[in-house]
mmCIF file of C-alpha atoms in Angstrom:
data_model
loop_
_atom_site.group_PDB
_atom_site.id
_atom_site.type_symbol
_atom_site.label_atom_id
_atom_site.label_comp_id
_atom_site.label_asym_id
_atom_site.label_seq_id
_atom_site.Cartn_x
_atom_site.Cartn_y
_atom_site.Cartn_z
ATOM 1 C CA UNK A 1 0.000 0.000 0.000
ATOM 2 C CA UNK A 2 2.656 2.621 0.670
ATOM 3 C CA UNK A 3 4.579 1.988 -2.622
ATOM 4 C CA UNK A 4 1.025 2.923 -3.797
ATOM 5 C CA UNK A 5 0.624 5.924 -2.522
ATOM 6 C CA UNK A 6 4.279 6.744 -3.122
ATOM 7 C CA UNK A 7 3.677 6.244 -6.763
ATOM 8 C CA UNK A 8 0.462 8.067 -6.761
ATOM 9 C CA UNK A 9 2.171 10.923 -5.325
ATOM 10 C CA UNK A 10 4.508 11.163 -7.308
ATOM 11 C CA UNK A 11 2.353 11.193 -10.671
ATOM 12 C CA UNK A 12 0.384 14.083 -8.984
ATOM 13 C CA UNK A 13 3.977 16.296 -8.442
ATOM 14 C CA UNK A 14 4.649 15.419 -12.583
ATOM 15 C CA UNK A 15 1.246 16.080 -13.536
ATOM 16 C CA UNK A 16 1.345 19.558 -11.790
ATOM 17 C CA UNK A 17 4.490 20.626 -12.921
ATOM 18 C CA UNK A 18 3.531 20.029 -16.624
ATOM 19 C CA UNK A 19 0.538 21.657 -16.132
ATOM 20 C CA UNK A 20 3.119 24.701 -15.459
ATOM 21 C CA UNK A 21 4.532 24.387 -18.598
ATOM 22 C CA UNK A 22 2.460 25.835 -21.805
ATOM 23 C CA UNK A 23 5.058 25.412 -23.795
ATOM 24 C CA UNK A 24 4.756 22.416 -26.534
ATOM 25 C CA UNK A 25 8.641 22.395 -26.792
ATOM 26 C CA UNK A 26 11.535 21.540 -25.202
ATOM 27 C CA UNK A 27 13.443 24.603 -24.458
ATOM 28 C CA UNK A 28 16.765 24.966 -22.950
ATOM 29 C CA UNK A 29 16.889 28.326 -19.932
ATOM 30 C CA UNK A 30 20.123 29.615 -19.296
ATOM 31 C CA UNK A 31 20.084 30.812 -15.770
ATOM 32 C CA UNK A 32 22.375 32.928 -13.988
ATOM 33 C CA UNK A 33 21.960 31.434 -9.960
ATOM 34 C CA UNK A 34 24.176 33.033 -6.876
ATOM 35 C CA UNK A 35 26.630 30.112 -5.954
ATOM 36 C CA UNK A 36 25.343 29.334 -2.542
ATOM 37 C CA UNK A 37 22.083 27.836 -4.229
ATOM 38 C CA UNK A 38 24.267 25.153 -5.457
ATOM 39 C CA UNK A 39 23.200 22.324 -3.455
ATOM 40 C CA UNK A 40 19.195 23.407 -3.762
ATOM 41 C CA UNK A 41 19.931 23.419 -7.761
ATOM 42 C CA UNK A 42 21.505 19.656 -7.372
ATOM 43 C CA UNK A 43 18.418 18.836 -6.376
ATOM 44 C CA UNK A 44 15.873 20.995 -8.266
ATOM 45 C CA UNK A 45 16.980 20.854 -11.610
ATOM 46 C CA UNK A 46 16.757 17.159 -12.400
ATOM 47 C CA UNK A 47 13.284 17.281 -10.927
ATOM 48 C CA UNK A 48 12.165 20.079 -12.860
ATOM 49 C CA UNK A 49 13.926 18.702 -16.210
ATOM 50 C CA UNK A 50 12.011 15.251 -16.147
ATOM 51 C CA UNK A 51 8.786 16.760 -15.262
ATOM 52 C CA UNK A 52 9.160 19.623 -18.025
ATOM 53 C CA UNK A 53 10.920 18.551 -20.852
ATOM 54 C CA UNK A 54 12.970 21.321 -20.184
ATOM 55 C CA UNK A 55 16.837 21.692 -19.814
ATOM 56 C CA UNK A 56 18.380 24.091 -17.539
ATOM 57 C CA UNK A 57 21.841 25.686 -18.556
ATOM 58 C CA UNK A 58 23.121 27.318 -15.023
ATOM 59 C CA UNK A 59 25.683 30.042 -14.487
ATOM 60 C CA UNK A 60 26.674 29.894 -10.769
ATOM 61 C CA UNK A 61 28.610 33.062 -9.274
ATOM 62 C CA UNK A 62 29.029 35.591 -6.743
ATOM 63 C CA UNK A 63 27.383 39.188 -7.252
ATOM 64 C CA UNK A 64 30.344 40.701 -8.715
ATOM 65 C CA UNK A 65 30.878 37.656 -11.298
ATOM 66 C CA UNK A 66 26.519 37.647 -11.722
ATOM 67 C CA UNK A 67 26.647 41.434 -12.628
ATOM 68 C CA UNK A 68 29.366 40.879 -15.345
ATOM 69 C CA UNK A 69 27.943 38.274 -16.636
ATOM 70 C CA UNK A 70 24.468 40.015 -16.664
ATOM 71 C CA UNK A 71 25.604 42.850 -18.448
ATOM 72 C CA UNK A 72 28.077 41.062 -21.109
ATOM 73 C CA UNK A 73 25.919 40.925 -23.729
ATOM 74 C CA UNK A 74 25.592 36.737 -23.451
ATOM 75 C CA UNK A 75 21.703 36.260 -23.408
ATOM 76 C CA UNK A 76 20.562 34.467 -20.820
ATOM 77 C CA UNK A 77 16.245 33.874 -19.766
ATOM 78 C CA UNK A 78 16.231 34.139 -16.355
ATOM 79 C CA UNK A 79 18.075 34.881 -13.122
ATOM 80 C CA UNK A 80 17.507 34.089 -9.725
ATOM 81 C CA UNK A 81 20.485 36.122 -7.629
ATOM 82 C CA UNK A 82 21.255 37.938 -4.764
ATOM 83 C CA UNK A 83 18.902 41.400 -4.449
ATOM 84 C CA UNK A 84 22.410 43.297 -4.684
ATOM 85 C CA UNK A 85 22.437 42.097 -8.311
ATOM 86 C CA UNK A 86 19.280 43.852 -8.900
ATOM 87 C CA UNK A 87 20.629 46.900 -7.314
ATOM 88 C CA UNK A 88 22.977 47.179 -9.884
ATOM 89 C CA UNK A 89 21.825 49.645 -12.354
ATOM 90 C CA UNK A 90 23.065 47.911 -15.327
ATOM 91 C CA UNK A 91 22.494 44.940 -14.215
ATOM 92 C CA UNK A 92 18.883 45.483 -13.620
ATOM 93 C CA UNK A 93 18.340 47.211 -16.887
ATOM 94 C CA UNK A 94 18.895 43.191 -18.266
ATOM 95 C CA UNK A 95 16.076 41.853 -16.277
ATOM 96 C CA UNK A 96 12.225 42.777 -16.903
ATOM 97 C CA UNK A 97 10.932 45.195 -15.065
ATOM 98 C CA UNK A 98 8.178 43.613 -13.118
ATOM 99 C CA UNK A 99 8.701 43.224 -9.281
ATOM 100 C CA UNK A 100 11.368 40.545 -8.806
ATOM 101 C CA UNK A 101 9.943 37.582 -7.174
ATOM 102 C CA UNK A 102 11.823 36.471 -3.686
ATOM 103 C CA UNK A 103 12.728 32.726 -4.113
ATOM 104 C CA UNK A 104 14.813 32.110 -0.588
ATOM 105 C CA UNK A 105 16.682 33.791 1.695
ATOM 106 C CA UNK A 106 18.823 32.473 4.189
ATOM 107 C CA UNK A 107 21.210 34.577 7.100
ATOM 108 C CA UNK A 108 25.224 34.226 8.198
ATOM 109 C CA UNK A 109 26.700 31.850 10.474
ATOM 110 C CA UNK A 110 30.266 30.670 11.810
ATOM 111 C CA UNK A 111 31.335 27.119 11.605
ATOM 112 C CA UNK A 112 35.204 25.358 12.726
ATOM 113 C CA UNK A 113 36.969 22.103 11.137
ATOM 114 C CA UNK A 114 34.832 19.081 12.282
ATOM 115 C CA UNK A 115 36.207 18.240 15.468
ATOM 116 C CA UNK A 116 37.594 21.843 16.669
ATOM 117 C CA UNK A 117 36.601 23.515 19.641
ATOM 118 C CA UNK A 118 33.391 25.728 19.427
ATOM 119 C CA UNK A 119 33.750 29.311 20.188
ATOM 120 C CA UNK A 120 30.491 31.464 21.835
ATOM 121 C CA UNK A 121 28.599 33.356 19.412
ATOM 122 C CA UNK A 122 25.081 33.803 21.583
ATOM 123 C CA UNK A 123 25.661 37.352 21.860
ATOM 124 C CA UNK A 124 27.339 40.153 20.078
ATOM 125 C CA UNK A 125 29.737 40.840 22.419
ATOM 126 C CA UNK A 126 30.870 37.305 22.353
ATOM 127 C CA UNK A 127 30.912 37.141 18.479
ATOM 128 C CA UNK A 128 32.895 40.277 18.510
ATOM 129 C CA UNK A 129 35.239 38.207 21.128
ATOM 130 C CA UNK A 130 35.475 35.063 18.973
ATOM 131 C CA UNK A 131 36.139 36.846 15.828
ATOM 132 C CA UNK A 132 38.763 38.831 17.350
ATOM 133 C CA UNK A 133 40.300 35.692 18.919
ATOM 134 C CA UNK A 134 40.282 33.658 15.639
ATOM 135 C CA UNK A 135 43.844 33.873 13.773
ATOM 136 C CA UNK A 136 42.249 33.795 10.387
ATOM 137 C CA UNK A 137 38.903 33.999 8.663
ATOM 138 C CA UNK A 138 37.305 32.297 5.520
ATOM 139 C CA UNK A 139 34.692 34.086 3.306
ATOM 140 C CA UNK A 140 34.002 35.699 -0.302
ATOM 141 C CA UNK A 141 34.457 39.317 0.765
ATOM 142 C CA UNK A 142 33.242 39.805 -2.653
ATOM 143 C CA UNK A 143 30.321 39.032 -2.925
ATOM 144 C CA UNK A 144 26.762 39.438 -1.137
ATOM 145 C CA UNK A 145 26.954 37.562 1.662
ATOM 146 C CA UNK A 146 31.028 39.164 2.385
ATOM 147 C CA UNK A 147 28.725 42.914 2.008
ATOM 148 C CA UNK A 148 26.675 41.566 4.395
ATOM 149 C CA UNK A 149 29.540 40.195 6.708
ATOM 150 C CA UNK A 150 31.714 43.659 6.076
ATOM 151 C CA UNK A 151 28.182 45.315 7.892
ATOM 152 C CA UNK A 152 28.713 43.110 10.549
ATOM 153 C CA UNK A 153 32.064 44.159 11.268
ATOM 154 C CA UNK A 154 31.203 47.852 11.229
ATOM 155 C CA UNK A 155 28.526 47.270 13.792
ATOM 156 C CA UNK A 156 31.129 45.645 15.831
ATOM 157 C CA UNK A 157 33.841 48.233 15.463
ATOM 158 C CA UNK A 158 36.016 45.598 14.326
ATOM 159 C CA UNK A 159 36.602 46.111 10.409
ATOM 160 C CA UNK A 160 40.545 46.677 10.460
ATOM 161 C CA UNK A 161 41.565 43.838 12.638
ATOM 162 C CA UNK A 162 38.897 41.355 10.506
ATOM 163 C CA UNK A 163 40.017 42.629 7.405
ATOM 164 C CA UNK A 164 43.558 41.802 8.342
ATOM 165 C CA UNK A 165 42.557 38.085 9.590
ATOM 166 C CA UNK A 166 40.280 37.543 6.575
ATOM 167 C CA UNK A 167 41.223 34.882 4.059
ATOM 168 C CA UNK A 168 39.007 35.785 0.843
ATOM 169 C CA UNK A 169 37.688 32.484 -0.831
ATOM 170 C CA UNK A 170 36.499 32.965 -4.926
ATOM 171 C CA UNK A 171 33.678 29.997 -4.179
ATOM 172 C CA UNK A 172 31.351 29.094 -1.298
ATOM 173 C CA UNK A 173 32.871 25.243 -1.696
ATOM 174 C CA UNK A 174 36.198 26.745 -1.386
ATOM 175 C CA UNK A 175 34.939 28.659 2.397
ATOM 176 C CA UNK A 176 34.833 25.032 3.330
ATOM 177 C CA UNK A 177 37.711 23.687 2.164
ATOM 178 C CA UNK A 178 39.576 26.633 3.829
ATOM 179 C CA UNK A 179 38.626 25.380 7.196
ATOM 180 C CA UNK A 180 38.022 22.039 6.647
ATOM 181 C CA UNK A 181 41.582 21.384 5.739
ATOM 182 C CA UNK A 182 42.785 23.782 8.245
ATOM 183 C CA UNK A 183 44.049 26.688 6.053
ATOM 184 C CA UNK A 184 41.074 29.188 8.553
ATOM 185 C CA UNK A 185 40.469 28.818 11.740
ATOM 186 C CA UNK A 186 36.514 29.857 10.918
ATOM 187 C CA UNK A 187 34.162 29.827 8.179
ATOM 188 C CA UNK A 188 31.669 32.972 7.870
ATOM 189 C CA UNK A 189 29.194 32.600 5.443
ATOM 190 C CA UNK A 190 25.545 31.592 4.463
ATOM 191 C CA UNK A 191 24.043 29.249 7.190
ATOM 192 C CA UNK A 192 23.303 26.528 4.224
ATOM 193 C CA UNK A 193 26.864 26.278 2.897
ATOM 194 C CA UNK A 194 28.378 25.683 6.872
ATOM 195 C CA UNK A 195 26.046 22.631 6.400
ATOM 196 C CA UNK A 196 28.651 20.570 4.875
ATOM 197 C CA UNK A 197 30.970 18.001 5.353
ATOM 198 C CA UNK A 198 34.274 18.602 6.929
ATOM 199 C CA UNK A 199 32.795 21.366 9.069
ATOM 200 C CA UNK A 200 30.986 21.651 12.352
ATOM 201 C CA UNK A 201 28.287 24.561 12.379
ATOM 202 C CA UNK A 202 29.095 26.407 15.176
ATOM 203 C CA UNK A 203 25.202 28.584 14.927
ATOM 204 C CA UNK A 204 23.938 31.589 13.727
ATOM 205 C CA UNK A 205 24.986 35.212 14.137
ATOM 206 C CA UNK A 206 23.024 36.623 17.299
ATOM 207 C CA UNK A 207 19.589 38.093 16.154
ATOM 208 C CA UNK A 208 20.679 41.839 17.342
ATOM 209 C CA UNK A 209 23.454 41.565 14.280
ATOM 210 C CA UNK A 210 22.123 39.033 11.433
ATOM 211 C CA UNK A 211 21.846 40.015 8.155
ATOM 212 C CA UNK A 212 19.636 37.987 5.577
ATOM 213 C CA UNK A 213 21.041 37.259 1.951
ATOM 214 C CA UNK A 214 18.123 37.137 -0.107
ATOM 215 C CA UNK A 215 17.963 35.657 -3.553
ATOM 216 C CA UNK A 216 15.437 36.979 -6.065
ATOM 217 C CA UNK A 217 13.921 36.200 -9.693
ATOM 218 C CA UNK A 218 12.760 37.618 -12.847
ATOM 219 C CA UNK A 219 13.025 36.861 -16.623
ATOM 220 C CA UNK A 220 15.916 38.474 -18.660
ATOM 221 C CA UNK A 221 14.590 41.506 -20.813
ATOM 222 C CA UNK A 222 15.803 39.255 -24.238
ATOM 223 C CA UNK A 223 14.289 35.929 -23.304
ATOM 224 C CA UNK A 224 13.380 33.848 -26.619
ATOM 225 C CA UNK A 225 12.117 31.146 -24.026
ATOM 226 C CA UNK A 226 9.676 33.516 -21.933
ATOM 227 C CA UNK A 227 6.882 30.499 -21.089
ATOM 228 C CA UNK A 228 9.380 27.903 -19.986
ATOM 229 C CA UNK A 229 11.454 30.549 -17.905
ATOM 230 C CA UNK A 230 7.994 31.287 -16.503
ATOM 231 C CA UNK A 231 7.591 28.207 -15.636
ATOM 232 C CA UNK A 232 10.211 27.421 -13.841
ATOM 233 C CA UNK A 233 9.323 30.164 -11.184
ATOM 234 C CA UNK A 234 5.875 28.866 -10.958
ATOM 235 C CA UNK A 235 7.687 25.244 -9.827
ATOM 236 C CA UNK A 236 10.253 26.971 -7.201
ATOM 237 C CA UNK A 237 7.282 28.549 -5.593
ATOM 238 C CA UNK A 238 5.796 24.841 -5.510
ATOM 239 C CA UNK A 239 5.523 22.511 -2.193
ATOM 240 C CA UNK A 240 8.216 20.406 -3.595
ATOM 241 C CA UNK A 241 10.420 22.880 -4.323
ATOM 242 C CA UNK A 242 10.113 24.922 -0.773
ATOM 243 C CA UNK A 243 10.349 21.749 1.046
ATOM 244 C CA UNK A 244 13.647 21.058 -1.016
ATOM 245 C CA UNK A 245 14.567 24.706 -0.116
ATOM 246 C CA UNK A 246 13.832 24.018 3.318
ATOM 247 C CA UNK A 247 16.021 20.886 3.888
ATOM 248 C CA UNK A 248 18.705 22.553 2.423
ATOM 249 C CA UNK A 249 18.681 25.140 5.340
ATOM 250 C CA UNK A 250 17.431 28.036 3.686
ATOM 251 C CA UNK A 251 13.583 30.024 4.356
ATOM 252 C CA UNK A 252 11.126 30.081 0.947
ATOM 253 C CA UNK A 253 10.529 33.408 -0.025
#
């Protein structure tokens, strides 16, 4: 009875995502995605290619990289980035301009090599302390979660000495590696990526200081492949795709 009901689920999930799709053909989107979706993507886009017909084509960067590739003249359908991209004035002026839609949005942690001893982060103060004990830090100072880090610091007062200890990564998968392998003492980045092997999460920054990365949608302004693009929004605002969203440790929306 339960592989019943598995398979009857699971016929209702394809049956609603083609009922997203108008489109008659198979069309390929080339999306441009912020890096630390990487993981939620591994997961999404087979679903949503079966289901569809559709192939997806992803470009996976940091803001600066997403903005230079946005504006580079390479046509892409639809992009689902960090909010500073679309604060970017020539980088907007590539995307429609209807309202973005927010697809997930996740905020900043600290994590240590698996097995290393856990500093306290409960409180600002103690953050501050931590981060000014640490010898070195990991992150992508470049990019929107490292803006949203660098606003941290200021709160803190502690920008020079941080800036000094700071390790800069070019990839989220590279913030781990840094500690993992002991090249940083700490990892600061999105709460999702500190989920990973090699790593022990050490928690959240305290409420009083935490700073959401949000990651937001809308078709490019020289789509060819406007329906399918369209609908692969409709599916990330789906149950299936918020629960994957979820379990990857980022909030839908």
């Amino acid at each position: 009875m339960a592989r019943w009901g598995f398979s009857i689920v699971a016929l209702l999930a394809f049956a609603f995502i083609k009922h997203l799709v108008p489109s008659a053909h198979a069309a390929e989107i080339r999306v441009l995605a912020g890096g630390a979706m990487n993981a939620i993507w591994t997961e999404l886009r087979p679903k949503f290619e079966q289901a569809s017909g559709h192939k997806l084509n992803i470009f996976f960067g940091t803001t600066p990289n997403l903005i230079k590739e946005a504006t580079s003249g390479k046509p892409f359908d639809v992009g689902i980035v960090p909010v500073e991209v679309m604060q970017d004035a020539a980088a907007r002026a590539r995307f429609v301009s209807d309202p973005t839609i927010d697809i997930a949005r996740v905020g900043l942690g600290v994590a240590v090599r698996a097995g290393g001893t856990t500093p306290d982060i409960s409180t600002p103060d103690a953050l501050k302390a931590a981060l000014l004990k640490a010898d070195s830090v990991a992150s992508i100072p470049q990019s929107a979660t490292g803006y949203s880090i660098a606003k941290v610091f200021d709160r803190l007062g502690i920008t020079e000495p941080m800036n000094a200890k700071m390790k800069p990564q070019p990839t989220p998968v590279q913030v781990v590696a840094a500690v993992a392998t002991g090249e940083a003492e700490l990892a600061l980045f999105l709460m999702n990526v500190l989920m990973a092997p090699g790593l022990d999460l050490v928690g959240p920054f305290p409420a009083e200081v935490q700073q959401d990365v949000v990651f937001t949608a809308a078709l490019g302004t020289e789509t060819k492949e406007a329906a399918a693009a369209k609908a692969l929004l409709d599916y990330l605002k789906t149950e299936d795709a918020e629960a994957v969203i979820k379990g990857e440790g980022m909030r839908p929306g």
